[in-house]
Coordinates of C-alpha atoms in Angstrom, one line a residue:
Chain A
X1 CA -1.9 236.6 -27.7
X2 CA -0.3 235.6 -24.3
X3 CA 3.7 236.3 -24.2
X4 CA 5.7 233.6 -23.1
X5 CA 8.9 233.9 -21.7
X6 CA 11.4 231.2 -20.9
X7 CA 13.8 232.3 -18.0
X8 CA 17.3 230.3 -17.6
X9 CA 20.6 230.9 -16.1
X10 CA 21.9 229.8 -19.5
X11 CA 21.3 232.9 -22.2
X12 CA 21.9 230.1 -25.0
X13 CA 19.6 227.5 -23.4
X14 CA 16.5 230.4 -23.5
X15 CA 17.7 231.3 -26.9
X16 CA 17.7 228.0 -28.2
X17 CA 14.7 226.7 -26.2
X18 CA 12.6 229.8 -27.7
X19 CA 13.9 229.1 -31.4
X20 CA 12.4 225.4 -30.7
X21 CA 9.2 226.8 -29.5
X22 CA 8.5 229.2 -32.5
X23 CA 9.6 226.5 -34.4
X24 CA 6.9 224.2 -33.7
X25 CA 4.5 226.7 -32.5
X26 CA 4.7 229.2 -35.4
X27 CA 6.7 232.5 -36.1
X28 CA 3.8 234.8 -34.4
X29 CA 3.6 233.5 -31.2
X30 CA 5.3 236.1 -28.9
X31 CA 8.0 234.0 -27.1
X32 CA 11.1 235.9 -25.3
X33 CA 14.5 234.3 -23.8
X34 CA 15.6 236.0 -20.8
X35 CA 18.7 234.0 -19.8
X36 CA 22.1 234.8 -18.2
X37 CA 23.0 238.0 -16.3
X38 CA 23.3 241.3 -17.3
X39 CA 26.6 241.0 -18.0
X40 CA 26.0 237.7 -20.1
X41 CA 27.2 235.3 -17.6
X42 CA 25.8 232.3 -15.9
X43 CA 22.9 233.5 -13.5
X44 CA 19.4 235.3 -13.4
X45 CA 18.8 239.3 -14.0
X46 CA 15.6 241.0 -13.0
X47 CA 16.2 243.6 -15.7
X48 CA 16.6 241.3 -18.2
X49 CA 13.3 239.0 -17.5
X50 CA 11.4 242.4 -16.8
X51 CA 12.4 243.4 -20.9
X52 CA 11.4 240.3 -21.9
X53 CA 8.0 240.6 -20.2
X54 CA 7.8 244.2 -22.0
X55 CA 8.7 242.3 -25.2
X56 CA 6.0 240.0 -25.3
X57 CA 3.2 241.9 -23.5
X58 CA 0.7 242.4 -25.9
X59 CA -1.7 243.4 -23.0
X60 CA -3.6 239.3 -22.7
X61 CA -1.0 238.0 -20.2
X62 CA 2.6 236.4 -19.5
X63 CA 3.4 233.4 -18.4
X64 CA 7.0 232.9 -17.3
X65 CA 8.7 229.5 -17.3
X66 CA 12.1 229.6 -15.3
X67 CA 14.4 226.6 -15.6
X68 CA 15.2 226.6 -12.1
X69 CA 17.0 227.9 -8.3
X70 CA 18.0 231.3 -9.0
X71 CA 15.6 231.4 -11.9
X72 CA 12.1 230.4 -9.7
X73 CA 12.9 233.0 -7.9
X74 CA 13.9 236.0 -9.8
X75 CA 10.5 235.4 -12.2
X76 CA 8.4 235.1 -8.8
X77 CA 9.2 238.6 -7.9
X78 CA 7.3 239.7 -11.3
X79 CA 4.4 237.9 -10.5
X80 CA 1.6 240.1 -11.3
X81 CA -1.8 238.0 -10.5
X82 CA -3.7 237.4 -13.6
X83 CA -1.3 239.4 -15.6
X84 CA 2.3 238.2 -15.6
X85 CA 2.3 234.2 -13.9
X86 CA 4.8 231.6 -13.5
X87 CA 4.5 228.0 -14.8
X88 CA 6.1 225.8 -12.4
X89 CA 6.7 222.6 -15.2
X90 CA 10.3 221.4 -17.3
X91 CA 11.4 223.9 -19.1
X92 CA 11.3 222.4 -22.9
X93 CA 8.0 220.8 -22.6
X94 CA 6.3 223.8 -20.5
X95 CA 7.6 226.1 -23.3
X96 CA 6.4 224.2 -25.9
X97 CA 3.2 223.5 -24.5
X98 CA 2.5 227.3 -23.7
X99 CA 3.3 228.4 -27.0
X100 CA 1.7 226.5 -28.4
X101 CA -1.6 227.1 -26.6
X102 CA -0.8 230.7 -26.8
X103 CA -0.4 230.6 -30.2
X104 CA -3.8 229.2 -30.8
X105 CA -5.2 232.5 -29.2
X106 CA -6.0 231.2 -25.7
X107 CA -6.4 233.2 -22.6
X108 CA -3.6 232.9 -19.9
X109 CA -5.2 230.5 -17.4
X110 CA -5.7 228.1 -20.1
X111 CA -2.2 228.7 -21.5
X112 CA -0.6 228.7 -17.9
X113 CA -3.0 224.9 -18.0
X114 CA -1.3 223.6 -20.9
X115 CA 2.6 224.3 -19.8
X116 CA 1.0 222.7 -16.2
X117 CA -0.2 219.4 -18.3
X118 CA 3.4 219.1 -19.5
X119 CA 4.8 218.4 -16.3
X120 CA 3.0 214.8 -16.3
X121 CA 3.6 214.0 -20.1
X122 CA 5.1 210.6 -20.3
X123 CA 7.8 210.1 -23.0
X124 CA 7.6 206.1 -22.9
Chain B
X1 CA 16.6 255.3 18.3
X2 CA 18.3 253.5 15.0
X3 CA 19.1 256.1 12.5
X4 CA 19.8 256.1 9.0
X5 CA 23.5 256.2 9.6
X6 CA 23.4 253.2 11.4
X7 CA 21.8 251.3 8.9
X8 CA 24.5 252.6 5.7
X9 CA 27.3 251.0 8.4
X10 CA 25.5 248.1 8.6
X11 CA 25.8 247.7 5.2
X12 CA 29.5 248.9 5.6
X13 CA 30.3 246.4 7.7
X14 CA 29.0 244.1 6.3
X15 CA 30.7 244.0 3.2
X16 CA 33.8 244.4 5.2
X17 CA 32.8 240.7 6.9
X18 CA 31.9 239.4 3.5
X19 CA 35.0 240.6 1.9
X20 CA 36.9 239.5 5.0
X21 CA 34.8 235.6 4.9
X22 CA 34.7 235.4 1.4
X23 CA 37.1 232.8 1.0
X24 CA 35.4 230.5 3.8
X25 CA 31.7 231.2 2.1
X26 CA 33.1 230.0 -1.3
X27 CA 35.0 227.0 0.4
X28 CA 31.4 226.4 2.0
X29 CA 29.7 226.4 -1.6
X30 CA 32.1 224.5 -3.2
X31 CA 31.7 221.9 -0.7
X32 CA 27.7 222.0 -1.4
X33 CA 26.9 224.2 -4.2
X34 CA 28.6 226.4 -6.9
X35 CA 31.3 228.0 -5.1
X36 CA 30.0 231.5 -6.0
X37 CA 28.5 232.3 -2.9
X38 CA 31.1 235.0 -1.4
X39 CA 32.0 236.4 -4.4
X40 CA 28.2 236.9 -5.3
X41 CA 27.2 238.6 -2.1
X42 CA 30.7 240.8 -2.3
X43 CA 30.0 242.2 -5.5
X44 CA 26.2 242.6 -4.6
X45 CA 27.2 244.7 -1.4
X46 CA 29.8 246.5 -3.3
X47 CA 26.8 247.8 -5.3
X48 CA 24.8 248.5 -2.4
X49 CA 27.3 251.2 -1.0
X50 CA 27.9 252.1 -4.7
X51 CA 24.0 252.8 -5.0
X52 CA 23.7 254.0 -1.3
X53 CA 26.8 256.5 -1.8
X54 CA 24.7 258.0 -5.3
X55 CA 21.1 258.1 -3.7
X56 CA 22.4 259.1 0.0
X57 CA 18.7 258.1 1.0
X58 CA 17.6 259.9 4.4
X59 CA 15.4 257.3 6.3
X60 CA 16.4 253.9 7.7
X61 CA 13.2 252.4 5.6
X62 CA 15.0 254.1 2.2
X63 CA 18.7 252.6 3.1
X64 CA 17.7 248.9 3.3
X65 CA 15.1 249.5 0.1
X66 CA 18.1 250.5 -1.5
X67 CA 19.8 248.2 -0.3
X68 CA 17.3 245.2 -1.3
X69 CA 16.5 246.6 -4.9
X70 CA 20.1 246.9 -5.5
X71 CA 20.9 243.1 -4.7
X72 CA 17.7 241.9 -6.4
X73 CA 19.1 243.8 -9.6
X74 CA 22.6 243.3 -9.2
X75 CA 23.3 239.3 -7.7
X76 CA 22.4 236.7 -10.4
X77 CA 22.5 233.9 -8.0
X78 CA 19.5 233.0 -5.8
X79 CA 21.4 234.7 -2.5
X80 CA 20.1 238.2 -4.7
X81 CA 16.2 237.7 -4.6
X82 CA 16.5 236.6 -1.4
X83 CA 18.4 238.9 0.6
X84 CA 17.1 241.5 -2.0
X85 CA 13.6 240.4 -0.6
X86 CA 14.7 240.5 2.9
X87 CA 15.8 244.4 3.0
X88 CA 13.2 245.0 0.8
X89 CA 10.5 243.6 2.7
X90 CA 12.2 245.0 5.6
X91 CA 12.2 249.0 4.2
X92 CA 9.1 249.0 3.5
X93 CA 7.8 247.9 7.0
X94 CA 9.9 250.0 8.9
X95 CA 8.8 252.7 10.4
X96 CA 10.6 256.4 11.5
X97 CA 11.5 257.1 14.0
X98 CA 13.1 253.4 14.2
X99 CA 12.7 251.8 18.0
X100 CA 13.9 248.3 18.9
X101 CA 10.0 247.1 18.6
X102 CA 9.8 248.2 15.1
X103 CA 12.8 247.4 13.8
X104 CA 12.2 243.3 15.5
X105 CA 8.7 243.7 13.6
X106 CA 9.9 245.0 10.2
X107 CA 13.0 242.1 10.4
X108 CA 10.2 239.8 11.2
X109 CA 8.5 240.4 8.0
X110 CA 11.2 240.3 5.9
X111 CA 12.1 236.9 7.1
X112 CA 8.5 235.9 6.2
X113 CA 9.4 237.7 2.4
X114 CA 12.5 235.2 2.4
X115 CA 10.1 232.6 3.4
X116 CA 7.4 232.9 1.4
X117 CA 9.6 233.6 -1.7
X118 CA 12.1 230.4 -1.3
X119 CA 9.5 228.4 -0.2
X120 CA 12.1 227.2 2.7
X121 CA 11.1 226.6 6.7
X122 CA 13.7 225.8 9.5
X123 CA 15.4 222.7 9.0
X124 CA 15.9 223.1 5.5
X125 CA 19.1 224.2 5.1
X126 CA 19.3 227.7 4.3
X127 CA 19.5 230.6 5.1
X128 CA 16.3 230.6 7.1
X129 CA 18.2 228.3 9.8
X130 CA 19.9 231.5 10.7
X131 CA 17.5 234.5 10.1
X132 CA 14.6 232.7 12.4
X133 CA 16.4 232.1 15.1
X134 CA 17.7 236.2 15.1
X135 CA 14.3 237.4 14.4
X136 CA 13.3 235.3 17.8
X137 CA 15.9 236.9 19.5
X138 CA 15.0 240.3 18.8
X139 CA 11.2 239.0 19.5
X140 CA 11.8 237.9 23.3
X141 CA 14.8 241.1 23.7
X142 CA 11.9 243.7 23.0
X143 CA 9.8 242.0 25.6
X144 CA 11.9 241.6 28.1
X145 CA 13.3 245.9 27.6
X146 CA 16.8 244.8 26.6
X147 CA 18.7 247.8 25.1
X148 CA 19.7 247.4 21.2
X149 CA 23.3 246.8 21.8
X150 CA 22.6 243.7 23.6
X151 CA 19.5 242.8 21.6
X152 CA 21.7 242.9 18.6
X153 CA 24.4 240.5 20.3
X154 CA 22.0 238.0 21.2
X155 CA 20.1 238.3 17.5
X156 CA 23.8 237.6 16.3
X157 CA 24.4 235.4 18.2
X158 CA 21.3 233.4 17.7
X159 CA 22.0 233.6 13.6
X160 CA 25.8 232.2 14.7
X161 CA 24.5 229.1 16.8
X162 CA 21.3 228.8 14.0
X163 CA 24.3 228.5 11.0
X164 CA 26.0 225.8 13.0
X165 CA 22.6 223.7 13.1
X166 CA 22.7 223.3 9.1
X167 CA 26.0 221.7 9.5
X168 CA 24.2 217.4 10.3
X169 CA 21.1 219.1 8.5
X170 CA 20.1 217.6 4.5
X171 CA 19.6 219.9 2.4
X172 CA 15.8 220.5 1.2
X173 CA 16.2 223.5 -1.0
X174 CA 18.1 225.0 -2.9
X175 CA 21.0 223.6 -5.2
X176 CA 22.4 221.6 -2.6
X177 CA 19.2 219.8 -2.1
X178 CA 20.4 217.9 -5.2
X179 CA 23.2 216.6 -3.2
X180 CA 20.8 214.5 -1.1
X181 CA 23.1 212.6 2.1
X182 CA 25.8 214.0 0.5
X183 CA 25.1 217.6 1.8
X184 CA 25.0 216.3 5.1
X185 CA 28.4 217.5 7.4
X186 CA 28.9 221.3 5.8
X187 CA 27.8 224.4 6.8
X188 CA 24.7 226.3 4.5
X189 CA 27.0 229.2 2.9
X190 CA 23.3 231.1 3.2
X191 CA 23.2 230.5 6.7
X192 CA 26.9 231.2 6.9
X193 CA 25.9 234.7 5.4
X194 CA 22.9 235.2 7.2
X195 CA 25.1 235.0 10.6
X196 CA 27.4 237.3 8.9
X197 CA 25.1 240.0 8.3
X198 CA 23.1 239.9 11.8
X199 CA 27.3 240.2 13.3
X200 CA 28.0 243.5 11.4
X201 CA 24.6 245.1 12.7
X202 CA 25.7 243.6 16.6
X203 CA 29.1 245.3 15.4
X204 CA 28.0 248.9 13.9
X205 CA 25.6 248.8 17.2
X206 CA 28.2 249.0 19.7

């Protein structure tokens, strides 16, 4: 399956967003917070994202979904083309879109697709 | 000839400017962003030398990759990745021994990492505003055979006068972009930073 990982400055807000996605998306489906700094504050950490990514790697993929600033651009410096990606979509719906998709056993373009769609979904 | 030495006091300096501005950097972010600025790039330079200190690296290419992997690891705000990707990009361009002409071509690309990583062009408020105009300055100072003392002056220089243009600018990345107008009429701390940095290499040159 494709890992996902949701990247925030907020360590709660990845924690909770990734307890939503297995949630709805099923117990199996590799999903990793990476959120806060190092030293649990407010902020991004490289080293953090990067054990996420080794988390979740089960050798189909990554796709990373950062909430934003800091975050963008901390998970574009893992970029790994066709390995490790970064969804550029909201945050809740891109995660819940990805996992869901990855947990159906799809490849990563077509997970990295499905968190894209999310950025047009209407809620009215 | 720009040794390694010269490149560890740049970082030196550096952090003594930072430490020395870091009250007017976080005025500058509170006015426009999260007030974290200063103290973010004065505990990510206080690594560097930390890290610098340990590894003692021998080339000018090794000091700023040093340098740049520490900040990428060790500032949580986006003024890590960035500057991070400058040095970086930077350390892996420059070659030994380090002339004028390579060190303008190796800035040059690091700018383009900064860039092409932020997604930010002059004009939109960031630290770009300041780094573009240096790298220009070391461009036309290598072809018209200036020393490196006075290249150096003018890149600082050129990053100083390239801060003050954010100042009526609107912010088009970054946090402050969610300001809108309201950004208009400060400084970009980035920018602010940027100038800061290009005046302690001016300074360790001298």
């Amino acid at each position: 399956m494709v890992g996902v990982v949701l990247v925030s400055h907020s360590a709660g807000l990845a924690a909770e967003t990734v307890a939503l996605a297995r949630g709805i998306a099923g117990e199996d489906v590799p999903v990793a917070a990476a959120g806060g700094t190092w030293e649990g504050g407010l902020g991004t950490s490289v080293d953090v994202i990067e054990a996420a990514v080794r988390g979740v790697d089960q050798g189909d993929g990554v796709v990373l979904i950062p909430d934003l600033g800091s975050s963008v651009l901390t998970a574009r410096l893992l970029e790994d083309a066709g390995r490790v990606v970064v969804a550029d979509v909201p945050f809740v719906e891109g995660a819940i879109a990805a996992a869901v998709t990855a947990g159906a056993g799809s490849p990563l373009a077509e997970v990295l697709a499905a968190a894209e769609e999310a950025r047009t979904y209407r809620k009215l | 000839m720009m040794e390694a030495e010269l490149f560890v006091a740049w970082f030196e300096e550096a952090a003594r400017q930072v430490r020395d501005n870091r009250d007017r950097l976080t005025r500058l972010d509170a006015a426009i962003g999260d007030a974290d600025h200063g103290t973010n790039i004065d505990r990510g330079l206080t690594e560097v030398l930390k890290e610098l200190a340990e590894s003692a690296p021998r080339s000018p290419g090794e000091v700023l990759t040093t340098a740049g992997a520490t900040l990428i690891r060790r500032v949580g705000g986006a003024s890590g990745p960035l500057y991070g990707s400058l040095f970086r990009q930077m350390g892996k361009t420059l070659e030994s021994p380090v002339t004028l002409a390579r060190f303008a071509g190796a800035f040059e690309e690091g700018v383009v990492a900064v860039e092409r990583l932020g997604k930010a062009t002059m004009g939109d408020k960031t630290m770009v505003d300041a780094l573009i105009p240096a790298s220009r300055a070391l461009a036309l100072a290598v072809r018209d055979g200036v020393d490196v003392r006075r290249a150096l002056d003018q890149a600082a220089r050129a990053a100083a006068e390239g801060a003050k243009t954010t100042i009526p600018l609107q912010a088009r990345k970054g946090r402050a972009s969610y300001l809108g107008e309201r950004s208009i009429g400060h400084e970009d701390p980035g920018a602010a930073s940027a100038a800061l940095f290009m005046a302690a290499l001016a300074a360790v040159a001298t």
